[in-house]
Amino acid sequence: MTVRIGVIGTGMIGRDHTRRIQQVLAGAQVVALSDYSIDAARAVQADLAPDATVYETGEALIGAADVDAVLVCSTGSTHEAYVLAAIAAGKPCFCEKPLATTAQGAKNIVDAEAAHGTRLVQVGFMRRYDAGYRMLKQVVDSQIGTPLMVHAAHRNPAVPEQYVTPMAIHDTMIHEIDVLRWLLDDDYVSAQVVFPRVSSKSHSKLRDPQIVLLETAKGVRIDVEIFVNCTYGYDIQCQVVGEEGLANLPEPMAITKRLGAELRNDIMTDWKARFVDSYDVELADFIAAAARGTASGPSAWDGYVAAITSDACVTAQESEGQIIPITLPARPALYN
Ligand code: ISE
């Protein structure tokens, strides 16, 4: 079966996913496109999906009879309405992060999917599909004993001028929030944020770097350094300390050079390149599940938990060092 996919939002990642479906992955075809800029949708149609229909609205695309499954790649504030419409239409839906911009929005999606009774939503937390994180999880699950601590870092060389302090959570650390829960098979119970000396690359609305301290239900302590103007590269670090050993996320493959009396490895600078392979694997997973009329992988529940945790982290940022409790509602049986 070929899954006929409609893509809402054809900017950067929507265009890239369209290319992936059309040129890299088997089992699916992009048959519909829409974007708030119809010209942008037409450009992707011309370049990548000449047989696709361009729709003026995402709602019309979701309702189209020949669309089996939907990719929501538009701006974050529009996600909730499109995902709810896809659930109402009974169509599998892949939604880029964030699932919704508020915890209440994510809860609305969880409630709608739970009422539908089977999974339809996959959230684009692609790190769970990264080969390095998967290797790390295998080792954490079986070799280093009970995990006790995690030291992680998420560094960007620079960020756009409009990037402000809460975005370090909502836009950047959201990936650690999801992947560390999955890695440890655990949930968070509290968050605290402390600010080291401020980098001179910060500005009045961005305090950088910051350290987020999370505690899990099983008692694991996690520190995540978020440093979005680190200047030297895009650098993702993750070390799990267990009772019997340590495990580190592998570095991305890079040529080691001996050159000019120096031993060198390049460090990536573009976050889009760092997890590029995992996007292929996550979408292949979506297509396989959509062919069966369902969804797998990171769920709406995971998107909801990420939203609740993000909110607590932002409150922690604003409360200057206070420990903010994180309380999760009961998990609907659908997500067990
Ligand atoms: C961006 O949206 C990402 O997803 C990247 O992983 C992150 O490093 C960056 O800070 C975000 O803006």
XYZ file of C-alpha atoms and ligand atoms in Angstrom:
348
model
C 0.000 0.000 0.000
C 1.182 3.536 -0.726
C 0.257 5.967 2.051
C -0.991 9.192 0.498
C 0.345 12.056 2.587
C -0.635 15.707 2.904
C 2.001 18.140 4.179
C 0.866 21.277 6.038
C 3.618 23.898 6.220
C 6.129 23.660 3.415
C 8.880 25.831 4.878
C 12.185 24.356 5.924
C 11.304 21.043 7.603
C 8.083 20.523 5.600
C 10.027 20.825 2.366
C 12.673 18.489 3.697
C 10.133 15.854 4.764
C 8.487 16.133 1.333
C 11.847 15.428 -0.298
C 12.358 12.497 2.041
C 8.976 10.951 1.194
C 9.338 11.556 -2.535
C 12.983 10.623 -2.988
C 14.303 8.586 -0.070
C 11.609 6.513 1.637
C 9.416 3.753 0.271
C 5.709 3.275 0.908
C 4.368 6.817 0.711
C 3.725 9.648 -1.661
C 2.993 13.339 -1.078
C -0.380 14.016 -2.698
C -1.285 17.316 -1.022
C 0.477 20.465 0.156
C -0.571 23.628 1.930
C 1.151 26.626 3.438
C 0.056 30.047 4.687
C 2.038 31.267 1.681
C 0.448 29.487 -1.248
C 3.469 30.416 -3.367
C 5.714 28.495 -0.982
C 3.476 25.427 -1.340
C 3.512 25.811 -5.136
C 7.305 26.040 -5.127
C 7.566 22.723 -3.257
C 4.993 21.218 -5.611
C 7.052 22.324 -8.627
C 10.350 21.108 -7.167
C 9.352 17.880 -5.443
C 5.744 16.774 -5.887
C 4.349 17.792 -9.296
C 1.338 15.484 -8.911
C 0.333 16.895 -5.521
C -2.664 19.191 -5.101
C -2.062 22.533 -3.402
C -4.776 23.463 -0.881
C -5.508 26.939 0.401
C -5.982 25.755 3.971
C -4.685 22.960 6.142
C -8.264 22.063 7.055
C -9.145 21.504 3.382
C -6.067 19.317 2.984
C -6.986 17.212 6.031
C -10.507 16.764 4.682
C -9.393 15.709 1.181
C -10.635 12.192 0.360
C -7.322 11.097 -1.168
C -5.223 12.140 1.865
C -4.602 9.121 4.130
C -2.206 10.757 6.610
C -1.047 14.244 7.539
C 2.294 15.883 8.372
C 1.991 19.075 10.434
C 5.127 21.148 9.833
C 3.648 24.635 10.100
C 4.489 27.164 12.801
C 4.031 25.881 16.382
C 0.989 27.984 17.263
C -1.049 26.278 14.496
C -0.257 22.683 15.473
C -3.045 22.053 17.971
C -5.896 22.913 15.585
C -4.474 20.821 12.739
C -3.771 17.789 14.913
C -7.284 17.968 16.394
C -8.737 18.156 12.873
C -6.701 15.113 11.795
C -7.921 13.139 14.816
C -11.510 14.170 14.073
C -10.991 12.871 10.518
C -9.480 9.626 11.892
C -6.235 10.186 9.971
C -2.729 9.396 11.277
C -0.861 12.621 11.921
C 2.836 13.355 12.354
C 3.330 16.660 14.191
C 6.633 18.484 14.499
C 7.528 19.733 17.964
C 5.919 21.336 19.879
C 2.697 19.326 19.835
C 1.028 22.495 21.111
C 2.326 25.749 22.509
C 0.520 25.291 25.835
C 0.080 22.294 28.125
C -3.688 22.762 27.863
C -3.419 22.577 24.064
C -1.473 19.324 24.292
C -4.019 17.973 26.781
C -6.831 18.737 24.331
C -5.025 16.506 21.823
C -4.468 13.710 24.361
C -8.167 13.838 25.333
C -9.290 13.728 21.701
C -6.998 10.837 20.837
C -7.950 8.894 23.975
C -11.637 9.384 23.078
C -10.875 8.132 19.547
C -9.470 5.018 21.198
C -6.431 4.219 19.042
C -3.208 6.093 18.453
C -3.133 8.506 15.518
C -0.455 11.009 16.570
C 3.337 10.839 16.404
C 5.338 13.822 17.688
C 8.574 14.757 15.875
C 10.999 14.020 18.706
C 13.541 12.614 16.287
C 16.347 12.026 18.772
C 14.648 8.778 19.850
C 15.445 7.541 16.329
C 19.093 8.641 16.376
C 21.531 5.720 16.139
C 23.758 7.230 18.851
C 20.940 7.678 21.379
C 19.669 4.167 20.584
C 23.125 2.713 21.273
C 23.305 4.732 24.468
C 19.893 3.436 25.569
C 20.942 -0.165 25.003
C 24.007 0.329 27.187
C 22.063 2.202 29.882
C 19.398 -0.511 29.920
C 21.788 -3.423 30.205
C 25.365 -2.596 31.142
C 26.105 0.259 33.545
C 23.808 -0.698 36.396
C 21.081 1.514 37.793
C 21.362 5.048 36.373
C 22.011 7.625 39.089
C 22.912 10.859 37.313
C 22.909 12.420 33.841
C 25.165 15.249 32.713
C 24.002 16.751 29.447
C 24.780 19.797 27.353
C 22.981 21.412 24.429
C 25.113 24.061 22.788
C 24.340 26.163 19.731
C 27.046 28.335 18.156
C 24.622 31.276 17.938
C 20.891 31.974 17.790
C 18.799 34.597 15.972
C 18.305 37.976 17.648
C 14.654 37.236 18.468
C 15.681 34.206 20.572
C 14.819 34.983 24.213
C 15.373 33.206 27.552
C 12.232 30.966 27.613
C 13.105 29.671 24.131
C 16.086 27.923 25.681
C 13.448 25.614 27.138
C 10.599 25.553 24.582
C 12.761 25.500 21.488
C 16.072 23.996 22.544
C 15.944 21.924 25.720
C 12.610 20.376 24.700
C 14.716 17.718 22.953
C 16.510 16.741 26.179
C 13.219 16.853 28.061
C 11.840 14.191 25.762
C 14.879 12.074 25.037
C 16.074 11.785 28.646
C 12.655 10.560 29.825
C 12.803 7.940 27.093
C 16.428 7.083 27.821
C 15.789 6.558 31.536
C 12.227 5.279 31.236
C 11.299 7.713 33.978
C 9.330 10.910 34.589
C 10.301 14.259 36.068
C 9.196 15.413 39.487
C 10.910 18.785 39.753
C 12.890 21.428 37.887
C 15.257 24.167 38.965
C 17.232 26.624 36.824
C 20.433 28.317 37.845
C 22.277 30.944 35.857
C 26.059 31.035 35.742
C 27.984 34.181 34.866
C 26.351 35.652 31.762
C 28.106 35.381 28.403
C 28.862 38.711 26.763
C 27.059 37.347 23.670
C 23.737 37.504 25.598
C 21.379 40.475 25.397
C 18.756 42.054 27.636
C 16.130 39.392 26.800
C 18.452 36.384 26.738
C 20.306 35.080 29.753
C 22.838 32.602 28.436
C 24.089 30.074 29.462
C 21.787 28.362 31.943
C 21.775 25.086 33.832
C 18.536 23.169 34.240
C 18.406 20.657 37.077
C 15.773 17.958 36.836
C 14.892 15.269 39.312
C 13.077 12.107 38.237
C 10.534 9.925 40.005
C 13.198 7.231 40.478
C 15.552 9.802 42.008
C 17.943 10.354 39.083
C 19.470 13.849 39.094
C 19.983 15.462 35.712
C 21.884 18.608 34.864
C 21.498 20.093 31.399
C 23.688 22.988 30.337
C 22.017 25.083 27.677
C 24.444 27.437 26.014
C 23.052 28.882 22.809
C 25.826 31.327 21.994
C 28.774 29.044 22.639
C 30.351 30.215 19.332
C 32.420 27.087 18.637
C 29.819 24.678 17.213
C 26.606 22.695 17.602
C 27.462 20.296 20.365
C 25.167 17.744 22.039
C 26.619 15.892 25.009
C 25.012 13.265 27.193
C 26.676 11.199 29.888
C 24.776 8.727 32.039
C 26.391 7.742 35.321
C 25.270 4.335 36.552
C 26.059 2.288 39.645
C 28.654 0.289 37.745
C 29.877 2.513 34.970
C 29.417 5.515 32.704
C 28.028 5.739 29.189
C 28.494 8.645 26.791
C 26.494 9.584 23.699
C 28.869 8.964 20.767
C 30.262 11.970 18.930
C 29.034 12.358 15.348
C 31.305 10.651 12.843
C 34.107 12.977 11.777
C 37.470 12.589 10.093
C 40.366 12.871 12.477
C 43.100 14.964 10.908
C 46.764 15.211 11.720
C 47.631 18.470 10.134
C 50.022 21.336 10.794
C 51.258 19.806 14.043
C 47.680 19.487 15.288
C 45.282 16.619 15.890
C 41.836 17.801 14.803
C 38.169 16.766 14.512
C 35.617 19.082 12.928
C 32.609 19.973 15.074
C 29.280 20.557 13.333
C 27.767 23.998 13.394
C 24.287 23.456 11.906
C 21.730 21.666 14.090
C 19.851 20.548 10.979
C 22.766 18.320 10.028
C 23.361 16.773 13.452
C 20.328 14.447 13.518
C 19.645 14.315 9.797
C 19.668 10.508 9.607
C 17.138 10.179 12.395
C 14.548 12.121 10.395
C 14.570 9.356 7.784
C 14.039 6.673 10.424
C 11.268 8.561 12.253
C 9.299 9.189 9.065
C 9.735 5.583 7.926
C 8.220 4.581 11.274
C 5.335 6.990 10.739
C 4.668 5.646 7.239
C 4.714 2.017 8.420
C 2.210 2.740 11.203
C 0.058 4.990 9.001
C -0.265 2.124 6.510
C -1.995 0.257 9.349
C -4.168 3.300 10.142
C -2.370 4.101 13.390
C 0.748 5.805 14.824
C 3.719 4.724 16.952
C 6.872 6.361 18.342
C 6.729 9.508 20.499
C 3.068 9.964 21.381
C 0.712 12.829 22.109
C 1.220 11.876 25.766
C 4.965 12.439 25.344
C 4.193 15.802 23.722
C 1.919 16.664 26.643
C 4.496 15.660 29.273
C 7.113 17.707 27.415
C 4.773 20.723 27.489
C 4.095 20.357 31.240
C 7.816 19.960 31.930
C 8.714 22.944 29.745
C 6.232 25.113 31.590
C 7.782 24.087 34.924
C 11.275 24.872 33.584
C 10.182 28.324 32.415
C 8.600 28.984 35.825
C 11.901 27.841 37.332
C 13.803 30.302 35.103
C 11.579 33.115 36.316
C 11.760 32.157 39.979
C 15.532 32.507 40.319
C 16.662 29.203 41.718
C 13.457 27.856 43.266
C 12.631 24.169 42.865
C 9.397 23.836 40.912
C 7.429 20.593 41.351
C 6.246 18.771 38.244
C 3.001 16.870 38.638
C 1.627 14.765 35.830
C -2.040 13.863 35.526
C -3.025 10.179 35.279
C -1.904 8.638 32.009
C -4.791 7.407 29.836
C -4.641 3.632 29.197
C -4.048 4.281 25.490
C -0.485 5.383 26.312
C 0.509 2.527 28.596
C 15.977 24.271 17.038
O 14.606 24.458 16.866
C 16.266 22.843 17.304
O 15.417 21.988 17.243
C 17.665 22.550 17.637
O 17.850 21.207 17.956
C 18.129 23.406 18.772
O 19.498 23.175 18.995
C 17.934 24.871 18.480
O 18.346 25.636 19.595
C 16.480 25.128 18.174
O 16.318 26.468 17.843
